[in-house]
CSV table of C-alpha atoms in Angstrom, one decimal:
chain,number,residue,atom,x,y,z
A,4,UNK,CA,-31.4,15.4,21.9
A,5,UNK,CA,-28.0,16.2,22.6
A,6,UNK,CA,-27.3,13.6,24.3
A,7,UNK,CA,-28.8,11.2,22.7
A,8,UNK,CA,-27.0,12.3,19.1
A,9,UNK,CA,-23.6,11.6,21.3
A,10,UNK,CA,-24.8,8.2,22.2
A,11,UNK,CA,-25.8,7.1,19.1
A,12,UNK,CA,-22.0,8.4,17.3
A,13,UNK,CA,-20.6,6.3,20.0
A,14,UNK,CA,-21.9,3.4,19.3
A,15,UNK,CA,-21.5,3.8,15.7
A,16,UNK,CA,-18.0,4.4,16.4
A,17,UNK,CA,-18.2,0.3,17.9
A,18,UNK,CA,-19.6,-0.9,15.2
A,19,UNK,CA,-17.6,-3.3,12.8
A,20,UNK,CA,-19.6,-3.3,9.6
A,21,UNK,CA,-19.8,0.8,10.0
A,22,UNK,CA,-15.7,0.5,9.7
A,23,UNK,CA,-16.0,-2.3,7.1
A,24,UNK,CA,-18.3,0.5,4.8
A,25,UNK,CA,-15.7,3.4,5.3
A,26,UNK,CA,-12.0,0.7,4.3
A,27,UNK,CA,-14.9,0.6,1.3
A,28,UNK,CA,-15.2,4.0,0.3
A,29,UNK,CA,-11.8,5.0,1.3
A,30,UNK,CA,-10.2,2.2,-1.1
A,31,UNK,CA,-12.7,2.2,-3.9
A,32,UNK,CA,-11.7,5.7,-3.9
A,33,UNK,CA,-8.5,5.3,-4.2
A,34,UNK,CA,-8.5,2.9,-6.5
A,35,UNK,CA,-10.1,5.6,-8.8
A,36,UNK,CA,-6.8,7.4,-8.7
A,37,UNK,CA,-3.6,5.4,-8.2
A,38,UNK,CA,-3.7,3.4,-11.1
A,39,UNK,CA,-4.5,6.1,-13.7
A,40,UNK,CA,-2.3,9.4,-12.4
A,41,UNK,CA,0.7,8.0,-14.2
A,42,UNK,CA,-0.9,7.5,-17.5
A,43,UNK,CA,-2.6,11.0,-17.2
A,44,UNK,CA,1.0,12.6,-16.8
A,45,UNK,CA,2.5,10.6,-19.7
A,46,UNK,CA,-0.5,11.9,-21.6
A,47,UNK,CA,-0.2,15.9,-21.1
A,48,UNK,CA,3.4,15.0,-22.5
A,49,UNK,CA,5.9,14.4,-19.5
A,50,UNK,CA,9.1,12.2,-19.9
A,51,UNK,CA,9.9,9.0,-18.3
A,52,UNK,CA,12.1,10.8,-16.3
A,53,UNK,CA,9.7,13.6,-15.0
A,54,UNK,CA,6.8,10.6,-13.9
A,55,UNK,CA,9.5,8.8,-12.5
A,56,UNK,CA,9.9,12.2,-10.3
A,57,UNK,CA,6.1,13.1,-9.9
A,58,UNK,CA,5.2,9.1,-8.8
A,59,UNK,CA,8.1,9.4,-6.2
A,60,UNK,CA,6.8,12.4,-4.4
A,61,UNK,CA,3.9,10.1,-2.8
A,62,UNK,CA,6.1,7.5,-1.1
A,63,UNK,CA,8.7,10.2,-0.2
A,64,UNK,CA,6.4,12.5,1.3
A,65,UNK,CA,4.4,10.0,2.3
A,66,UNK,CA,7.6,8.7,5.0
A,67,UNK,CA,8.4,11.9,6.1
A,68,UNK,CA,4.9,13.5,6.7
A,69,UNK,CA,2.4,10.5,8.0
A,70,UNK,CA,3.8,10.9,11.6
A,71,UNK,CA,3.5,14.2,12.1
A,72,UNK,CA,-0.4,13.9,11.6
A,73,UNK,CA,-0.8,11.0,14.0
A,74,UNK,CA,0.9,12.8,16.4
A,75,UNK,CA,-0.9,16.0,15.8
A,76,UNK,CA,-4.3,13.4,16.4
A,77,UNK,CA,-2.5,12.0,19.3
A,78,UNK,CA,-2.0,15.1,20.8
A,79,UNK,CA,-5.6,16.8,20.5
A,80,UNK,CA,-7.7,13.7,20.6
A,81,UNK,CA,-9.5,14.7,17.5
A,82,UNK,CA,-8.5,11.8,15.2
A,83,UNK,CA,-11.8,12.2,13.3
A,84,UNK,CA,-11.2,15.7,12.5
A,85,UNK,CA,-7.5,15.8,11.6
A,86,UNK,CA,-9.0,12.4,9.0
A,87,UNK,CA,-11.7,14.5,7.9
A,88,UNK,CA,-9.0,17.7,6.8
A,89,UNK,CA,-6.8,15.0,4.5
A,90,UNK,CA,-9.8,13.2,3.1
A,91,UNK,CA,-10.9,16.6,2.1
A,92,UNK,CA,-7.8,18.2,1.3
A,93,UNK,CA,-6.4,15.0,-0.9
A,94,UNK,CA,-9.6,15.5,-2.6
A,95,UNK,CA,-9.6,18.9,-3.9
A,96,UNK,CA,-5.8,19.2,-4.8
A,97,UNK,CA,-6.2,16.2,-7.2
A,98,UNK,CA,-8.9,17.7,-8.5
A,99,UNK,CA,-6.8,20.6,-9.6
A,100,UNK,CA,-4.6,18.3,-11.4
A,101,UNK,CA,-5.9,18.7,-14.8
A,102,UNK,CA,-5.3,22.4,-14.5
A,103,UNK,CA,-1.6,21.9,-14.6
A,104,UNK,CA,0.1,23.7,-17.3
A,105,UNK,CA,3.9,22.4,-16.3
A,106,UNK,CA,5.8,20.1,-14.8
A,107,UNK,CA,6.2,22.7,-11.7
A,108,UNK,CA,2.6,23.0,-11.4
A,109,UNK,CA,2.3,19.1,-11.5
A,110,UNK,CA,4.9,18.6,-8.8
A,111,UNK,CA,3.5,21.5,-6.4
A,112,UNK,CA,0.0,20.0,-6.7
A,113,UNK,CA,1.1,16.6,-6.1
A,114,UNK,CA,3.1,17.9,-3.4
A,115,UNK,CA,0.4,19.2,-1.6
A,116,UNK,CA,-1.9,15.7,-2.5
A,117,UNK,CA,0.8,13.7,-1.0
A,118,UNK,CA,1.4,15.7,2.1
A,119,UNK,CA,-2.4,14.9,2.9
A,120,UNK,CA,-2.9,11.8,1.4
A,121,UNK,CA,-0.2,10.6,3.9
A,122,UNK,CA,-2.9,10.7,6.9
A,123,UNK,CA,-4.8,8.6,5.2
A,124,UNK,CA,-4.1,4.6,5.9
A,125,UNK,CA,-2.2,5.4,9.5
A,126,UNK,CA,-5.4,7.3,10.6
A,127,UNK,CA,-8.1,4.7,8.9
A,128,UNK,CA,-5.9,1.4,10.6
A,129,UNK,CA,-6.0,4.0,14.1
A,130,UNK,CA,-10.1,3.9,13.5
A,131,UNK,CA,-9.9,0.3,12.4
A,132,UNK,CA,-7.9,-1.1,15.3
A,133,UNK,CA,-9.6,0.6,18.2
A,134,UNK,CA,-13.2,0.0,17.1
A,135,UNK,CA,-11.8,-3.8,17.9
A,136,UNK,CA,-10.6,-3.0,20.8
A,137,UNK,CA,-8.6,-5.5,22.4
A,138,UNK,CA,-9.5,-8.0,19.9
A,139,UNK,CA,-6.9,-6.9,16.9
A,140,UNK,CA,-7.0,-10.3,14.8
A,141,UNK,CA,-10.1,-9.0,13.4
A,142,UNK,CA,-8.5,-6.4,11.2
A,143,UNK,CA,-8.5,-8.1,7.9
A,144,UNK,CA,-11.8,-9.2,8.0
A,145,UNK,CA,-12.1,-5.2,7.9
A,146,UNK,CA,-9.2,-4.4,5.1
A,147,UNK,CA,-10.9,-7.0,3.3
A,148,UNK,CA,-14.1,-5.0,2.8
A,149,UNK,CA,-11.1,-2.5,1.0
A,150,UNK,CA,-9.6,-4.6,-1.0
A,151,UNK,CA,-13.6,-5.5,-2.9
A,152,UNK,CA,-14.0,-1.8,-2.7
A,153,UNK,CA,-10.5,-1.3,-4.6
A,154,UNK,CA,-11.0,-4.1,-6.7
A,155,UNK,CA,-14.6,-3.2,-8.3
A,156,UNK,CA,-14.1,0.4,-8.8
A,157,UNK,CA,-10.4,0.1,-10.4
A,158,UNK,CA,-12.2,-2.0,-13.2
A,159,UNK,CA,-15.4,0.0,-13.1
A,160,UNK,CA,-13.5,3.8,-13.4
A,161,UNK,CA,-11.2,2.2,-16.3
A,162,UNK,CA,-14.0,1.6,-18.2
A,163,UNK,CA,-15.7,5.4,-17.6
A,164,UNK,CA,-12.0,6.8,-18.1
A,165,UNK,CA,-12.1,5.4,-21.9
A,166,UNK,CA,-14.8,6.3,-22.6
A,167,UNK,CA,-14.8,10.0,-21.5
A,168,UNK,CA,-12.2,12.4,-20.7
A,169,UNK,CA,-8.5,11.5,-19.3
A,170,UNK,CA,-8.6,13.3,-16.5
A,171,UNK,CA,-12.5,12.2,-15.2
A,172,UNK,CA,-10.7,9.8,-12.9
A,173,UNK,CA,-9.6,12.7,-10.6
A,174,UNK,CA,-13.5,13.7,-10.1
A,175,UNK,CA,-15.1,10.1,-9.2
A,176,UNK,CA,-11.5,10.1,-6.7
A,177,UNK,CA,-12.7,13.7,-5.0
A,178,UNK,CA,-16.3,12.7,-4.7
A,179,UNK,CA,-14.9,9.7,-3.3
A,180,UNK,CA,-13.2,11.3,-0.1
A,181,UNK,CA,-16.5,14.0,0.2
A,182,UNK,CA,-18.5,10.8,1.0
A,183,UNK,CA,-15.8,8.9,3.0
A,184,UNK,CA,-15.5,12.2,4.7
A,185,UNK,CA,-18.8,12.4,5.3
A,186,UNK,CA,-19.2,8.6,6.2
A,187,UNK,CA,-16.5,9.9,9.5
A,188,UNK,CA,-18.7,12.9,10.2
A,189,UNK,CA,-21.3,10.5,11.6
A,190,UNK,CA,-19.0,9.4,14.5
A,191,UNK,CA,-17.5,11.2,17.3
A,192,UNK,CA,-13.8,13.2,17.3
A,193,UNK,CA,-12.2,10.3,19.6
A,194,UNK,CA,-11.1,7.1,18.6
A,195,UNK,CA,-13.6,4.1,19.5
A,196,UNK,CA,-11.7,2.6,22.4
A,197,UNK,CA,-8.8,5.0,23.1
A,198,UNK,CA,-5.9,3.4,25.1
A,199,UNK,CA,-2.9,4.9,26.4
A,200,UNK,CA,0.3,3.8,25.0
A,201,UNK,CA,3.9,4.2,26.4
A,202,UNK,CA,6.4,5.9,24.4
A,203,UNK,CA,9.0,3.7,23.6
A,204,UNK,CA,12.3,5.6,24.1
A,205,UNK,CA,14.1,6.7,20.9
A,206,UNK,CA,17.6,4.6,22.7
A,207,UNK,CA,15.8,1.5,22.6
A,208,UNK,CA,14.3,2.0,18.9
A,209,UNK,CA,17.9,2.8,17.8
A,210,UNK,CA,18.9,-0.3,19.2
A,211,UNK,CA,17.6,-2.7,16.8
A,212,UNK,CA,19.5,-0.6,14.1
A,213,UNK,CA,22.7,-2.7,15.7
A,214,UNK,CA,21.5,-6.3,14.6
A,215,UNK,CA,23.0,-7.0,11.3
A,216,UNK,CA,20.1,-9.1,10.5
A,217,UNK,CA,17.7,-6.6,10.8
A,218,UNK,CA,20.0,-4.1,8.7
A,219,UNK,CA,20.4,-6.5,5.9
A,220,UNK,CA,16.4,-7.5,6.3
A,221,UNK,CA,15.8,-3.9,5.5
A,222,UNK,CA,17.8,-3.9,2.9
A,223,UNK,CA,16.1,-6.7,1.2
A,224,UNK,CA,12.7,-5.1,1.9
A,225,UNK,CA,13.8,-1.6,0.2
A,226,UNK,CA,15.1,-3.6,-3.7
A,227,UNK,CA,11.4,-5.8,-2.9
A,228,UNK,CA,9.4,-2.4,-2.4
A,229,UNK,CA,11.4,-0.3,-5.3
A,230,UNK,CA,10.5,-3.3,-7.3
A,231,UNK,CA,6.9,-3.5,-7.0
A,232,UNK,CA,7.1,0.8,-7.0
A,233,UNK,CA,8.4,0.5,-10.8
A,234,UNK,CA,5.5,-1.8,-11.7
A,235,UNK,CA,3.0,0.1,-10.0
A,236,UNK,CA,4.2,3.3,-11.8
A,237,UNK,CA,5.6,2.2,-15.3
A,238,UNK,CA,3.1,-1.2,-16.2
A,239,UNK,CA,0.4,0.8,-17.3
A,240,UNK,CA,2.7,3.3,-19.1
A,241,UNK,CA,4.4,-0.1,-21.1
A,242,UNK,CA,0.1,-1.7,-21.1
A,243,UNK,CA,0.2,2.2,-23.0
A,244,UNK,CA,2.7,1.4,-25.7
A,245,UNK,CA,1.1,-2.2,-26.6
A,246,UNK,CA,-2.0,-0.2,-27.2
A,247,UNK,CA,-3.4,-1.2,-23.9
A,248,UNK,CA,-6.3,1.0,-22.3
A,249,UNK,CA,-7.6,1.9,-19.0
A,250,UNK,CA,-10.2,-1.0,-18.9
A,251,UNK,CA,-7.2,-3.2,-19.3
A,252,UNK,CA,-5.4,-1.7,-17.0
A,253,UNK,CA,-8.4,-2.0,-14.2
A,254,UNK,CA,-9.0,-5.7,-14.8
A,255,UNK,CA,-5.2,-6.1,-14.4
A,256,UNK,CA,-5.9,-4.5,-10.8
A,257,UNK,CA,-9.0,-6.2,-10.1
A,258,UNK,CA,-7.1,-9.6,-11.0
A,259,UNK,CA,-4.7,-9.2,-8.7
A,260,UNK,CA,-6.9,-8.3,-5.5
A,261,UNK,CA,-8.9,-11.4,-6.4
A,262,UNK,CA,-5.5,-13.8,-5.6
A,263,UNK,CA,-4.4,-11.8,-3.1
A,264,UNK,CA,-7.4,-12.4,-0.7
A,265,UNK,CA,-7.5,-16.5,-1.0
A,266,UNK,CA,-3.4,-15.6,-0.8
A,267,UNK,CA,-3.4,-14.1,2.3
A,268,UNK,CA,-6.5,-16.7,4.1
A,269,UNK,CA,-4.0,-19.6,3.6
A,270,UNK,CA,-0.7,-17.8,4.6
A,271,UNK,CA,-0.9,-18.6,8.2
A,272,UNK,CA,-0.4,-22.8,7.8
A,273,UNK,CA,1.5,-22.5,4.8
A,274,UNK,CA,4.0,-20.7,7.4
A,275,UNK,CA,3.6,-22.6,10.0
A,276,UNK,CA,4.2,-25.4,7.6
A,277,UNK,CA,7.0,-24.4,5.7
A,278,UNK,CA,9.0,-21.3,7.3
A,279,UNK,CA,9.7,-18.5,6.8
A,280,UNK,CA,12.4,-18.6,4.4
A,281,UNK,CA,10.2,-20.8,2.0
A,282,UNK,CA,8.0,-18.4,2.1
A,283,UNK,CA,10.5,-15.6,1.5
A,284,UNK,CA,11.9,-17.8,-1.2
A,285,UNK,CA,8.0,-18.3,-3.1
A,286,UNK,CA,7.7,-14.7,-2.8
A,287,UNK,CA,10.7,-13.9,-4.8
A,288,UNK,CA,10.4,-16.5,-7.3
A,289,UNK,CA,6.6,-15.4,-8.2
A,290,UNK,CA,8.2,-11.8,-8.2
A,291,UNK,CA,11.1,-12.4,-10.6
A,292,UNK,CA,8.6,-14.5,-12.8
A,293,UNK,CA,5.9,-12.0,-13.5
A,294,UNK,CA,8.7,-9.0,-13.9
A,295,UNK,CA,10.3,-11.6,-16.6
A,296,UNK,CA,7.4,-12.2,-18.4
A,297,UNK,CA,6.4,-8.4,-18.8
A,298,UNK,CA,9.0,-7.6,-21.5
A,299,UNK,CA,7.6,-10.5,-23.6
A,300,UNK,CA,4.5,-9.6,-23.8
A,301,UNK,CA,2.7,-8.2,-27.2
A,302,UNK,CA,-0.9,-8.5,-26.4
A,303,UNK,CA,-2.0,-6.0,-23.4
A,304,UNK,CA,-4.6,-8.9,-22.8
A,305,UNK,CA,-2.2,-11.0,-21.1
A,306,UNK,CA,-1.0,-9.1,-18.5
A,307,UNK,CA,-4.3,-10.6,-16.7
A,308,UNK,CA,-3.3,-13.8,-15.7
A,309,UNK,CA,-0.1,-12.3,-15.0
A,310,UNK,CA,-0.8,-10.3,-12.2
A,311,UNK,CA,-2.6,-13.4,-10.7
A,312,UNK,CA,1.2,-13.4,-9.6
A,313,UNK,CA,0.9,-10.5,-7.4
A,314,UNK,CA,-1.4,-11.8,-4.8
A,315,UNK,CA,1.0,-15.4,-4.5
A,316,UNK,CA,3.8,-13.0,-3.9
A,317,UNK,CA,2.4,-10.8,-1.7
A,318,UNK,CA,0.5,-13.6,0.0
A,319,UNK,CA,3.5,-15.4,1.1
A,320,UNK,CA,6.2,-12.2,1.5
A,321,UNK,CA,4.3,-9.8,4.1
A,322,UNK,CA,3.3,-12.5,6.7
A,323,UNK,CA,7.1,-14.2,6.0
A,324,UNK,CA,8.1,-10.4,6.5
A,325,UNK,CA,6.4,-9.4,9.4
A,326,UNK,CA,7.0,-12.7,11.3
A,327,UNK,CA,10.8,-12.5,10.8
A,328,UNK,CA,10.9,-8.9,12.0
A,329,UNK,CA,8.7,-9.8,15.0
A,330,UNK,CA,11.5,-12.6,15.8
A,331,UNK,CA,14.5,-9.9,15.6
A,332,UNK,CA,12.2,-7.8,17.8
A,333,UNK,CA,13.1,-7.1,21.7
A,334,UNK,CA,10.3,-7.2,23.9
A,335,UNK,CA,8.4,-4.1,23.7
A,336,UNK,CA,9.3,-2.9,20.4
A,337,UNK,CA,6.9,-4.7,18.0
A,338,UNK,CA,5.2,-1.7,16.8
A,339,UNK,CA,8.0,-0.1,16.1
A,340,UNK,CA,9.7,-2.6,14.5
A,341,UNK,CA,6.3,-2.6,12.2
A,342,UNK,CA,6.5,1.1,11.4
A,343,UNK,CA,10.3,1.2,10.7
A,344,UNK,CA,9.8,-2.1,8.1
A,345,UNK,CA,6.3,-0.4,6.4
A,346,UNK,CA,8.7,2.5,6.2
A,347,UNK,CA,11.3,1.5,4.6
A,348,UNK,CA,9.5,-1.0,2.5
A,349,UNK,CA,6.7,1.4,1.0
A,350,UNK,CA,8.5,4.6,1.8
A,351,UNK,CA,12.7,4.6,0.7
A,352,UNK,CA,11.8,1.3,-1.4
A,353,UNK,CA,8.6,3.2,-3.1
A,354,UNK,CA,10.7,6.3,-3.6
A,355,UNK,CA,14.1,4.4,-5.0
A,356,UNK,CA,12.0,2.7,-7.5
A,357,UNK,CA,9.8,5.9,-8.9
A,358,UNK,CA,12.8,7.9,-9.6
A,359,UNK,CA,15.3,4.7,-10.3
A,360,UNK,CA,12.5,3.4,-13.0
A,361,UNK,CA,11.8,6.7,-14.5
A,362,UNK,CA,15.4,7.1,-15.4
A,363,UNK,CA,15.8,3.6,-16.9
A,364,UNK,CA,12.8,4.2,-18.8
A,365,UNK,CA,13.6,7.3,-20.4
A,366,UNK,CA,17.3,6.1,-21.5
A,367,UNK,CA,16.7,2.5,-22.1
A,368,UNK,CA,12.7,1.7,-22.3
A,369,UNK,CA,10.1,-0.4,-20.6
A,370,UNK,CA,11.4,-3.8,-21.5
A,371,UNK,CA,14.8,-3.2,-20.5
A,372,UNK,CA,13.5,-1.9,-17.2
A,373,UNK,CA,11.6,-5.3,-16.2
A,374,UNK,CA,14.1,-7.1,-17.4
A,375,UNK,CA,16.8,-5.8,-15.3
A,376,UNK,CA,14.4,-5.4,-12.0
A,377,UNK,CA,14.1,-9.1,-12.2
A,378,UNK,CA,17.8,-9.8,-12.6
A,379,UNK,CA,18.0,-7.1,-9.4
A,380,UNK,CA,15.8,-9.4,-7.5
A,381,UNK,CA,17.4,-12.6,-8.7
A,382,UNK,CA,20.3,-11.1,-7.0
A,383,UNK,CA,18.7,-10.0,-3.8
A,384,UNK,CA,17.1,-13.2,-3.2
A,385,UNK,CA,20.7,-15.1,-3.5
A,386,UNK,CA,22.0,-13.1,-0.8
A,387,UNK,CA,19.3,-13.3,1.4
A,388,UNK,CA,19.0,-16.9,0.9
A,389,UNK,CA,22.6,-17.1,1.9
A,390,UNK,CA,23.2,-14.7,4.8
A,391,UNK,CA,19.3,-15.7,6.0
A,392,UNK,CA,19.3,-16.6,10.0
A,393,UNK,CA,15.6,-17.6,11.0
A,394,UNK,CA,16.3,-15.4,14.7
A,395,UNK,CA,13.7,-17.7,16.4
A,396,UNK,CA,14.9,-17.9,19.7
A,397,UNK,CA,12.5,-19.9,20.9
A,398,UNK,CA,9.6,-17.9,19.2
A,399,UNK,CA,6.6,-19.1,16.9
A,400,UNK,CA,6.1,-18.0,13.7
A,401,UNK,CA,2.2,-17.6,14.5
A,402,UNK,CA,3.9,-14.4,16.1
A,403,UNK,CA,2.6,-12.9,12.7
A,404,UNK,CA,-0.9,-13.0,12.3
A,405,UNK,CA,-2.2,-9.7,13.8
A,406,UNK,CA,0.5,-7.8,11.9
A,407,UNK,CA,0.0,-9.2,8.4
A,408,UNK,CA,-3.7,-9.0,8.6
A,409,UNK,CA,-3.1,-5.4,9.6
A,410,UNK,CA,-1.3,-5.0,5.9
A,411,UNK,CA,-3.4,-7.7,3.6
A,412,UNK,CA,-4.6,-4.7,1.8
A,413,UNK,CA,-2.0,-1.8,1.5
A,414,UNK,CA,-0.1,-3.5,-1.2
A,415,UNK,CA,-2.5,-1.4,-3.4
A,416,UNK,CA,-1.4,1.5,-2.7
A,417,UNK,CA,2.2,1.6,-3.3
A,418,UNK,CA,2.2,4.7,-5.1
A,419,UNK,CA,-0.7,6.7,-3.5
């Protein structure tokens, strides 16, 4: 019985459409969060300034923490286990959430969520990747299962969330880990398929910090990601003071996965047919557009075919993005690379905008805010229009298609 119990968790663990079920759960779950923690703080009566603080824990922590539990999986082997503790963990500090009685309370509980929320994507893509084995181009058609996930449950739990208590959203996002949790219990503690990587020394990873391209590519990448940071944290908030509500705000969400998924299927020939710095260009231009038109708006309603902007943007940026870097790359140092970019884009860019957007909230307001985070990118888009150098060196832009798929749905979860 033994043995055959083993078997069978094996060759679950191989098994794509298992994998598809869990980036399912694990996203419809969070999508039952994200969207609604900011709103729930603004509620119990914090400032601008203090959400701005709370919303830039995540991302912070987030950078800091995330590698220290893949290396603690990497080191005992027990990837499943280690998932299993954050899943569970995340789960029952949000829950506690809407037991906080101060801003100190807040931040220490979503301290601790963040520190094992961090696990969670970095150890689900582990899973993902080596259930593929050496077959990685099949990764979005596994993220995509995610994104469906995130975008029927954001709508779904904004409706519930109206309609019962503000803070119901944290117990549909604990139960959602339990089961996620549970879904991982049915496989085995290793990964799928577990290869042996070499550790690239720290000298050579250092080394790409001397291209000026790639310093001034990161640069760019941190104003892009503090950009879409201050919508994800402060839209709903403005949504708030138009008399917006939470089904509102889901649609908005479940609008913008919709384009994103068509956005990302047609990326790879509008690449190869235009370059990257079209791309980059589109991106930037859809970007400043819907950030422009949020300060004009007086009907909550239309801020649905407004974020039909997001998945155009993102569509074209993160495959433009993840190309380019993959040029500037030496051989050997792709995955690196990856992880320094996601980094700085989610992480120092996430951060910069929570606590940047909080601050210009509280002094100035929300329209002032978007306003000026357009004119921000307006700038950084003349720059990099004008200092861009395509790096090709003989390389093709196809160079891209395994790592954007890896990331097609992640822009979700800029705040979680």
């Amino acid at each position: 019985r033994a043995k055959m119990t083993a078997s069978l968790r094996v060759r679950l663990g191989h098994n794509l459409n298992f994998w598809r079920c869990v980036s399912f759960s694990l996203m419809a779950a969070s999508s039952c969060f994200v969207p609604y923690v900011t709103v729930f703080f603004d509620l119990v009566g914090s400032s601008s300034e203090e959400v701005g603080i709370l919303a830039s824990v995540v991302p912070l922590v987030n950078f800091l923490v995330a590698p220290l539990w893949s290396a603690l999986a990497d080191r005992t082997n027990r990837y499943r286990d280690v998932f299993i503790v954050c899943l569970l963990g995340s789960g029952l500090a949000a829950a506690a959430l809407p037991l906080s009685s101060s801003f100190a309370v807040s931040l220490a509980i979503v301290l601790v969520f963040s520190m094992f929320r961090a696990a969670h994507f970095p150890l689900s893509d582990t899973f993902f990747l080596s259930a593929l084995g050496s077959d990685k181009s099949g990764y979005g058609r596994i993220r995509m299962f995610g994104t469906a996930g995130w975008a029927v449950f954001a709508a779904v739990i904004g409706r519930i969330v109206d309609v019962s208590s503000e803070s119901s959203f944290v117990i549909f996002f604990a139960c959602g880990m339990a089961f996620t949790a549970l879904l991982l219990s049915l496989v085995g503690p290793a990964l799928p398929n577990h290869e042996k990587t070499e550790n690239v020394p720290l000298s050579q990873q250092l080394a790409l910090l001397r291209d000026w391209r790639v310093l001034m590519f990161l640069g760019h990448a941190t104003v892009i990601g503090a950009a879409l940071s201050i919508i994800s944290n402060f839209l709903f908030l403005h949504l708030k003071d138009l008399d917006g509500n939470n089904t509102i705000n889901g649609l908005s969400l479940t609008c913008s996965c919709l384009f994103e998924v068509p956005a990302f299927f047609f990326s790879k020939p509008l690449l190869n047919r235009f370059g990257i710095r079209f791309m980059l260009l589109i991106s930037q231009l859809a970007l400043i557009l819907r950030l422009s038109m949020y300060p004009i708006l007086d009907n909550p309603w239309w801020v649905l075919p407004i974020e039909t902007l997001h998945g155009l943007m993102f569509g074209c940026l993160w495959p433009a993005a993840l190309s380019y870097v993959a040029r500037l790359t030496p051989p050997g140092l792709a995955a690196s690379a990856q992880g320094v970019f996601s980094a700085v884009f989610w992480g120092l860019g996430g951060c910069a905008g929570a606590v940047i957007g909080g601050y210009v909230k509280q002094l100035w307001g929300a329209r002032i805010l978007f306003f000026g985070t357009a004119v921000v990118i307006f700038g950084n888009l003349a720059i990099l229009m004008l200092t861009f150098s395509d790096g090709s060196n003989g390389r093709k832009d196809s160079s891209y298609h395994v790592l954007a798929d890896k990331e097609t749905s992640d822009s979700r979860d800029v705040t979680a």
